Amino acid sequence: MNVPVFTGLRKLEFQERARPVAGPGEVLVDVALCGICGSDVHGYLNGIMIPLGTVMGHEAVGTVAETGEGVTEWRAGDRVAIKPIPECGKCPYCRQGQFSLCVEAFPRAIGISPANDGAFARTVKVKHPDAMLFRLPEEVTFEQAAVIEPLATSLHGVRMSRFRPGDTAVVIGAGTIGLGVLQFLTMGGAGKVIVLEVSERKREIALGLGADVVLDPLKEGEKLRETVFGHTHGIGADLVYECAGVPQALQASYSLVKSGGQVLLIGINDKEVAIQPFFLSLWEVELKGILGYYDEFDHVIEFLRRKRINTEVLISDTIDLADIEEKGFRRLLASQDDVKILVRP
């Protein structure tokens, strides 16, 4: 197989790799589509989260191609979504259902280290199929299923928050995660959702998905807090979901929530951020980190089966694997308007 390997900052080099072989308990999946994640782009840009030598790609769907000895749950031809971060099922976190906190999960994950090649390839090896594979209903297309992984993160963020029907919420960032959060909030009966996004195209998408107010934080400038408070009866939002993963978003987030409110940090931010702890104390604001998902894959699949989620507007383009660097990574770095780009091996 000819696969793109991360060999240097802003550099993917296609290398020939042997097609993987399914060992005992393992499954091979022929990849239909794999999304480019924001963490992939961060790694490509600065190497902080993705080591050199990695074959990236973790938002994948496809068809079971081969099963190893002892595998009975899966058969060739099964349509599946891949959960890339497999829990061990035995540690204290797993016993409490907190699977993304599993001490073994990230070392076993695909697409984030050279140890386990990701799904920017024709075929990917799944070493822990019981934890990683989810059967797709006939009603769910591969295109819809290709965003299950980020939508599971969106749903996890909402479920981990103190959200209740009627609450007001601010969603910062209208990428895949933020637009997913928006849909789950509106589905759950939010009283008002305000979306902050610098891209005009993404603001239009957010309005189409049910946002009550969309604002450009750059245009609002120093008046942003005043504007948000004006839309929330002068007290601020009950909840703020920070989905942009940039320092300015975190810095703004706790100034937009009401006293005693909650800020959920969902976007991946790999930079140091200057904040003013005094205001966190003064306003008794809770900052809560969000990582991955627990059992949300099953829920998202069911929402897709019932056609409760709009995925079409989340997909900006589908490209061939051969074009992944120019039409994928470089395009996402250059454009603020693209949401999700899918790669077709």
Tab-separated table of C-alpha atoms in Angstrom:
chain	number	residue	atom	x	y	z
A	1	MET	CA	0.000	0.000	0.000
A	2	ASN	CA	1.148	3.535	-0.712
A	3	VAL	CA	0.452	5.575	2.422
A	4	PRO	CA	1.217	9.156	3.517
A	5	VAL	CA	3.699	9.194	6.397
A	6	PHE	CA	4.266	12.256	8.576
A	7	THR	CA	8.002	12.782	8.085
A	8	GLY	CA	8.444	16.433	9.024
A	9	LEU	CA	6.573	19.601	9.884
A	10	ARG	CA	4.129	20.348	7.043
A	11	LYS	CA	5.375	17.279	5.207
A	12	LEU	CA	3.666	14.026	4.234
A	13	GLU	CA	5.747	11.526	2.270
A	14	PHE	CA	4.116	8.623	0.472
A	15	GLN	CA	5.819	5.349	1.324
A	16	GLU	CA	5.136	1.791	0.281
A	17	ARG	CA	3.921	-0.389	3.147
A	18	ALA	CA	2.949	-4.047	3.061
A	19	ARG	CA	-0.760	-4.717	3.403
A	20	PRO	CA	-1.402	-5.594	7.045
A	21	VAL	CA	-2.171	-9.171	8.096
A	22	ALA	CA	-4.865	-10.026	10.617
A	23	GLY	CA	-3.360	-11.875	13.554
A	24	PRO	CA	-5.326	-13.760	16.200
A	25	GLY	CA	-8.176	-11.623	17.502
A	26	GLU	CA	-7.580	-8.903	14.898
A	27	VAL	CA	-9.642	-7.541	12.016
A	28	LEU	CA	-8.672	-5.811	8.774
A	29	VAL	CA	-10.958	-3.077	7.478
A	30	ASP	CA	-10.911	-1.766	3.918
A	31	VAL	CA	-11.329	1.978	4.401
A	32	ALA	CA	-14.180	3.663	2.546
A	33	LEU	CA	-13.687	7.170	3.943
A	34	CYS	CA	-11.565	8.820	6.622
A	35	GLY	CA	-11.980	12.376	7.839
A	36	ILE	CA	-9.128	14.796	8.447
A	37	CYS	CA	-9.344	15.820	12.100
A	38	GLY	CA	-8.245	19.114	13.563
A	39	SER	CA	-5.740	17.192	15.686
A	40	ASP	CA	-4.263	15.748	12.475
A	41	VAL	CA	-3.805	19.285	11.169
A	42	HIS	CA	-2.280	20.446	14.477
A	43	GLY	CA	0.190	17.579	14.332
A	44	TYR	CA	1.043	18.271	10.696
A	45	LEU	CA	1.651	21.912	11.546
A	46	ASN	CA	3.696	21.649	14.736
A	47	GLY	CA	4.299	17.972	15.560
A	48	ILE	CA	3.239	18.390	19.183
A	49	MET	CA	0.553	15.702	19.258
A	50	ILE	CA	1.631	13.510	16.342
A	51	PRO	CA	5.170	11.995	16.341
A	52	LEU	CA	7.183	11.757	13.137
A	53	GLY	CA	6.731	8.460	11.338
A	54	THR	CA	2.979	8.315	11.981
A	55	VAL	CA	0.405	7.266	9.408
A	56	MET	CA	-2.475	9.467	10.514
A	57	GLY	CA	-6.224	9.021	10.125
A	58	HIS	CA	-8.642	8.027	12.870
A	59	GLU	CA	-12.128	9.109	11.730
A	60	ALA	CA	-12.713	6.049	9.584
A	61	VAL	CA	-15.485	3.876	8.195
A	62	GLY	CA	-15.289	0.905	5.872
A	63	THR	CA	-15.897	-2.779	5.294
A	64	VAL	CA	-14.446	-5.745	7.145
A	65	ALA	CA	-12.009	-7.413	4.749
A	66	GLU	CA	-10.447	-10.163	6.841
A	67	THR	CA	-10.690	-11.594	10.349
A	68	GLY	CA	-8.009	-13.300	12.379
A	69	GLU	CA	-8.209	-16.512	14.311
A	70	GLY	CA	-10.705	-16.426	17.152
A	71	VAL	CA	-12.807	-13.541	15.802
A	72	THR	CA	-16.465	-14.569	15.739
A	73	GLU	CA	-18.351	-11.267	16.028
A	74	TRP	CA	-17.274	-9.900	12.649
A	75	ARG	CA	-17.351	-11.242	9.117
A	76	ALA	CA	-15.979	-10.074	5.780
A	77	GLY	CA	-18.414	-7.608	4.248
A	78	ASP	CA	-19.665	-6.080	7.505
A	79	ARG	CA	-20.009	-2.288	7.253
A	80	VAL	CA	-18.372	-0.649	10.271
A	81	ALA	CA	-17.356	2.575	11.937
A	82	ILE	CA	-14.042	2.522	13.785
A	83	LYS	CA	-13.635	3.982	17.256
A	84	PRO	CA	-9.926	4.801	17.144
A	85	ILE	CA	-9.190	4.930	20.868
A	86	PRO	CA	-9.877	1.488	22.371
A	87	GLU	CA	-10.320	1.127	26.105
A	88	CYS	CA	-8.920	-1.853	28.008
A	89	GLY	CA	-12.170	-2.560	29.849
A	90	LYS	CA	-10.350	-3.470	33.065
A	91	CYS	CA	-8.794	-0.362	34.645
A	92	PRO	CA	-10.600	1.720	37.312
A	93	TYR	CA	-11.769	4.239	34.721
A	94	CYS	CA	-13.196	1.572	32.427
A	95	ARG	CA	-15.009	-0.050	35.343
A	96	GLN	CA	-16.756	3.299	35.854
A	97	GLY	CA	-17.569	3.682	32.155
A	98	GLN	CA	-15.077	6.543	31.686
A	99	PHE	CA	-13.512	4.928	28.652
A	100	SER	CA	-11.650	7.955	27.262
A	101	LEU	CA	-9.716	8.155	30.543
A	102	CYS	CA	-8.537	4.544	30.265
A	103	VAL	CA	-4.821	4.303	31.018
A	104	GLU	CA	-4.302	1.998	28.015
A	105	ALA	CA	-6.535	3.773	25.491
A	106	PHE	CA	-4.167	6.205	23.804
A	107	PRO	CA	-1.187	3.840	23.532
A	108	ARG	CA	-3.548	1.467	21.684
A	109	ALA	CA	-5.109	4.138	19.443
A	110	ILE	CA	-4.692	4.202	15.677
A	111	GLY	CA	-3.394	7.156	13.707
A	112	ILE	CA	-1.652	9.124	16.452
A	113	SER	CA	1.699	7.346	16.725
A	114	PRO	CA	3.943	5.107	14.614
A	115	ALA	CA	2.937	2.136	16.804
A	116	ASN	CA	-0.483	1.747	15.168
A	117	ASP	CA	-0.951	2.948	11.593
A	118	GLY	CA	-4.050	5.010	10.958
A	119	ALA	CA	-6.707	4.918	8.281
A	120	PHE	CA	-5.227	7.192	5.629
A	121	ALA	CA	-4.651	3.945	3.774
A	122	ARG	CA	-6.525	1.398	1.714
A	123	THR	CA	-6.628	-1.057	4.624
A	124	VAL	CA	-6.227	-0.553	8.375
A	125	LYS	CA	-5.577	-3.135	11.078
A	126	VAL	CA	-7.949	-3.153	14.040
A	127	LYS	CA	-6.206	-4.904	16.936
A	128	HIS	CA	-9.053	-4.585	19.427
A	129	PRO	CA	-12.251	-5.086	17.417
A	130	ASP	CA	-14.495	-5.619	20.450
A	131	ALA	CA	-13.752	-2.079	21.608
A	132	MET	CA	-13.215	-0.437	18.216
A	133	LEU	CA	-15.794	-1.664	15.709
A	134	PHE	CA	-19.426	-0.577	15.476
A	135	ARG	CA	-21.832	-2.094	12.970
A	136	LEU	CA	-23.546	0.392	10.665
A	137	PRO	CA	-27.280	0.095	9.971
A	138	GLU	CA	-28.345	-0.114	6.333
A	139	GLU	CA	-29.993	3.302	6.676
A	140	VAL	CA	-26.640	5.005	7.413
A	141	THR	CA	-24.355	5.754	4.474
A	142	PHE	CA	-20.572	5.786	4.672
A	143	GLU	CA	-20.676	9.554	4.086
A	144	GLN	CA	-22.887	10.041	7.131
A	145	ALA	CA	-20.921	7.548	9.205
A	146	ALA	CA	-17.605	9.260	8.423
A	147	VAL	CA	-18.414	11.978	10.985
A	148	ILE	CA	-19.519	9.636	13.785
A	149	GLU	CA	-16.205	10.033	15.616
A	150	PRO	CA	-16.235	13.854	15.915
A	151	LEU	CA	-19.982	13.862	16.573
A	152	ALA	CA	-19.415	11.419	19.426
A	153	THR	CA	-17.072	14.003	20.926
A	154	SER	CA	-19.719	16.704	20.477
A	155	LEU	CA	-22.354	14.577	22.184
A	156	HIS	CA	-19.942	13.682	24.983
A	157	GLY	CA	-19.334	17.377	25.613
A	158	VAL	CA	-23.048	18.071	25.932
A	159	ARG	CA	-23.686	15.009	28.109
A	160	MET	CA	-20.797	15.890	30.432
A	161	SER	CA	-22.128	19.420	30.900
A	162	ARG	CA	-24.891	20.590	33.227
A	163	PHE	CA	-27.163	21.287	30.251
A	164	ARG	CA	-30.901	21.253	30.866
A	165	PRO	CA	-33.778	22.036	28.480
A	166	GLY	CA	-34.363	25.773	28.356
A	167	ASP	CA	-30.733	26.678	29.081
A	168	THR	CA	-28.929	29.348	27.116
A	169	ALA	CA	-25.614	28.336	25.603
A	170	VAL	CA	-22.721	29.860	23.717
A	171	VAL	CA	-20.868	27.651	21.241
A	172	ILE	CA	-17.454	29.021	20.275
A	173	GLY	CA	-16.329	27.682	16.906
A	174	ALA	CA	-18.528	26.262	14.144
A	175	GLY	CA	-16.312	23.463	12.926
A	176	THR	CA	-17.454	19.844	12.988
A	177	ILE	CA	-17.385	19.653	16.796
A	178	GLY	CA	-19.137	22.970	17.354
A	179	LEU	CA	-21.835	22.301	14.760
A	180	GLY	CA	-22.373	18.904	16.362
A	181	VAL	CA	-22.748	20.519	19.791
A	182	LEU	CA	-25.232	22.974	18.273
A	183	GLN	CA	-27.369	20.160	16.862
A	184	PHE	CA	-27.402	18.195	20.114
A	185	LEU	CA	-28.290	21.315	22.109
A	186	THR	CA	-31.207	22.194	19.842
A	187	MET	CA	-32.304	18.544	19.852
A	188	GLY	CA	-32.237	18.655	23.653
A	189	GLY	CA	-34.453	21.732	23.900
A	190	ALA	CA	-32.011	24.572	24.487
A	191	GLY	CA	-33.704	27.895	25.133
A	192	LYS	CA	-31.202	29.871	23.061
A	193	VAL	CA	-27.931	28.988	21.348
A	194	ILE	CA	-25.443	31.685	20.378
A	195	VAL	CA	-22.659	30.647	18.006
A	196	LEU	CA	-19.397	32.579	17.724
A	197	GLU	CA	-17.517	32.008	14.474
A	198	VAL	CA	-15.168	34.115	12.331
A	199	SER	CA	-16.070	32.392	9.033
A	200	GLU	CA	-19.132	33.810	7.297
A	201	ARG	CA	-19.765	30.472	5.565
A	202	LYS	CA	-19.764	28.585	8.868
A	203	ARG	CA	-22.027	31.195	10.446
A	204	GLU	CA	-24.510	30.550	7.630
A	205	ILE	CA	-24.338	26.809	8.311
A	206	ALA	CA	-24.913	27.404	12.029
A	207	LEU	CA	-28.009	29.480	11.304
A	208	GLY	CA	-29.305	26.730	9.041
A	209	LEU	CA	-28.824	24.194	11.837
A	210	GLY	CA	-30.892	26.176	14.303
A	211	ALA	CA	-28.607	28.691	16.005
A	212	ASP	CA	-30.638	31.570	17.405
A	213	VAL	CA	-27.816	34.114	17.144
A	214	VAL	CA	-24.529	34.005	15.252
A	215	LEU	CA	-21.775	36.498	15.893
A	216	ASP	CA	-18.363	37.239	14.446
A	217	PRO	CA	-16.161	37.637	17.547
A	218	LEU	CA	-13.579	39.617	15.599
A	219	LYS	CA	-16.154	42.208	14.557
A	220	GLU	CA	-17.634	42.324	18.043
A	221	GLY	CA	-14.197	42.912	19.555
A	222	GLU	CA	-14.355	44.402	23.049
A	223	LYS	CA	-18.151	44.524	22.855
A	224	LEU	CA	-18.465	40.733	22.650
A	225	ARG	CA	-19.313	40.244	26.331
A	226	GLU	CA	-21.818	43.097	26.256
A	227	THR	CA	-23.486	41.664	23.142
A	228	VAL	CA	-23.739	38.137	24.552
A	229	PHE	CA	-25.121	39.463	27.842
A	230	GLY	CA	-27.667	41.449	25.837
A	231	HIS	CA	-28.930	38.194	24.345
A	232	THR	CA	-29.028	36.431	27.739
A	233	HIS	CA	-31.136	38.792	29.869
A	234	GLY	CA	-28.048	40.578	31.128
A	235	ILE	CA	-26.632	37.643	33.100
A	236	GLY	CA	-24.581	35.630	30.603
A	237	ALA	CA	-25.015	32.127	29.220
A	238	ASP	CA	-25.734	29.133	31.411
A	239	LEU	CA	-23.079	27.199	29.494
A	240	VAL	CA	-20.217	27.953	27.132
A	241	TYR	CA	-18.838	25.201	24.884
A	242	GLU	CA	-15.356	26.116	23.689
A	243	CYS	CA	-14.945	24.151	20.450
A	244	ALA	CA	-12.397	26.291	18.591
A	245	GLY	CA	-9.277	25.183	20.435
A	246	VAL	CA	-7.510	28.534	20.148
A	247	PRO	CA	-6.222	30.728	23.009
A	248	GLN	CA	-8.602	33.604	22.274
A	249	ALA	CA	-11.595	31.293	22.584
A	250	LEU	CA	-10.614	30.105	26.052
A	251	GLN	CA	-9.843	33.655	27.124
A	252	ALA	CA	-13.297	34.783	26.003
A	253	SER	CA	-15.220	31.776	27.277
A	254	TYR	CA	-15.317	32.443	31.005
A	255	SER	CA	-16.299	36.079	30.465
A	256	LEU	CA	-19.433	35.050	28.532
A	257	VAL	CA	-20.894	32.597	31.051
A	258	LYS	CA	-23.108	33.640	33.938
A	259	SER	CA	-21.932	33.606	37.530
A	260	GLY	CA	-21.975	30.001	38.653
A	261	GLY	CA	-22.054	28.827	35.039
A	262	GLN	CA	-19.965	26.186	33.337
A	263	VAL	CA	-17.394	26.294	30.532
A	264	LEU	CA	-16.695	23.068	28.629
A	265	LEU	CA	-13.299	22.873	26.920
A	266	ILE	CA	-13.889	20.593	23.938
A	267	GLY	CA	-11.549	22.053	21.323
A	268	ILE	CA	-7.972	20.776	21.448
A	269	ASN	CA	-5.643	23.636	22.349
A	270	ASP	CA	-1.910	22.868	22.394
A	271	LYS	CA	-0.751	26.356	23.392
A	272	GLU	CA	-0.254	28.067	26.729
A	273	VAL	CA	-3.086	30.474	27.468
A	274	ALA	CA	-3.068	33.491	29.763
A	275	ILE	CA	-6.202	33.646	31.886
A	276	GLN	CA	-7.260	35.647	34.947
A	277	PRO	CA	-8.088	33.203	37.761
A	278	PHE	CA	-9.504	36.063	39.820
A	279	PHE	CA	-12.580	36.182	37.605
A	280	LEU	CA	-13.071	32.412	37.803
A	281	SER	CA	-13.247	32.799	41.563
A	282	LEU	CA	-15.244	36.033	41.521
A	283	TRP	CA	-17.906	34.559	39.257
A	284	GLU	CA	-17.568	30.960	40.545
A	285	VAL	CA	-17.144	29.686	36.991
A	286	GLU	CA	-16.437	25.990	36.458
A	287	LEU	CA	-13.944	25.054	33.730
A	288	LYS	CA	-14.349	21.441	32.683
A	289	GLY	CA	-12.141	19.586	30.222
A	290	ILE	CA	-13.687	17.192	27.706
A	291	LEU	CA	-11.842	14.331	26.021
A	292	GLY	CA	-13.172	11.961	23.388
A	293	TYR	CA	-16.191	9.871	24.305
A	294	TYR	CA	-17.475	7.176	26.633
A	295	ASP	CA	-20.396	5.284	25.072
A	296	GLU	CA	-21.509	7.949	22.607
A	297	PHE	CA	-20.696	6.016	19.402
A	298	ASP	CA	-23.827	3.887	19.773
A	299	HIS	CA	-25.976	6.936	20.457
A	300	VAL	CA	-24.690	8.847	17.426
A	301	ILE	CA	-25.264	5.850	15.170
A	302	GLU	CA	-28.847	5.631	16.404
A	303	PHE	CA	-29.388	9.360	15.838
A	304	LEU	CA	-28.103	8.914	12.290
A	305	ARG	CA	-30.353	5.916	11.725
A	306	ARG	CA	-33.328	8.011	12.845
A	307	LYS	CA	-32.169	10.917	10.656
A	308	ARG	CA	-31.936	13.307	13.588
A	309	ILE	CA	-28.547	14.758	12.596
A	310	ASN	CA	-27.671	16.756	9.483
A	311	THR	CA	-24.273	15.554	8.326
A	312	GLU	CA	-24.415	16.794	4.746
A	313	VAL	CA	-23.594	20.392	5.688
A	314	LEU	CA	-20.601	19.221	7.734
A	315	ILE	CA	-18.790	17.706	4.752
A	316	SER	CA	-17.000	20.347	2.692
A	317	ASP	CA	-15.333	17.981	0.221
A	318	THR	CA	-14.234	14.420	-0.470
A	319	ILE	CA	-10.761	13.984	-1.952
A	320	ASP	CA	-8.543	11.138	-3.123
A	321	LEU	CA	-5.784	9.864	-0.852
A	322	ALA	CA	-3.185	10.910	-3.432
A	323	ASP	CA	-4.266	14.539	-2.929
A	324	ILE	CA	-4.348	14.473	0.863
A	325	GLU	CA	-1.591	17.006	1.452
A	326	GLU	CA	-2.438	19.647	-1.151
A	327	LYS	CA	-6.240	19.410	-1.173
A	328	GLY	CA	-6.573	18.296	2.441
A	329	PHE	CA	-4.050	19.494	5.001
A	330	ARG	CA	-2.817	22.595	3.173
A	331	ARG	CA	-6.332	23.589	2.199
A	332	LEU	CA	-7.537	23.335	5.792
A	333	LEU	CA	-4.614	25.456	6.960
A	334	ALA	CA	-5.362	28.104	4.347
A	335	SER	CA	-9.163	28.225	4.615
A	336	GLN	CA	-11.445	29.151	7.496
A	337	ASP	CA	-14.572	28.107	5.578
A	338	ASP	CA	-14.084	24.340	5.259
A	339	VAL	CA	-15.671	22.140	7.905
A	340	LYS	CA	-14.823	18.474	7.294
A	341	ILE	CA	-12.762	17.075	4.415
A	342	LEU	CA	-13.065	13.344	3.838
A	343	VAL	CA	-10.340	11.234	2.259
A	344	ARG	CA	-11.175	8.384	-0.104
A	345	PRO	CA	-8.354	5.778	-0.423
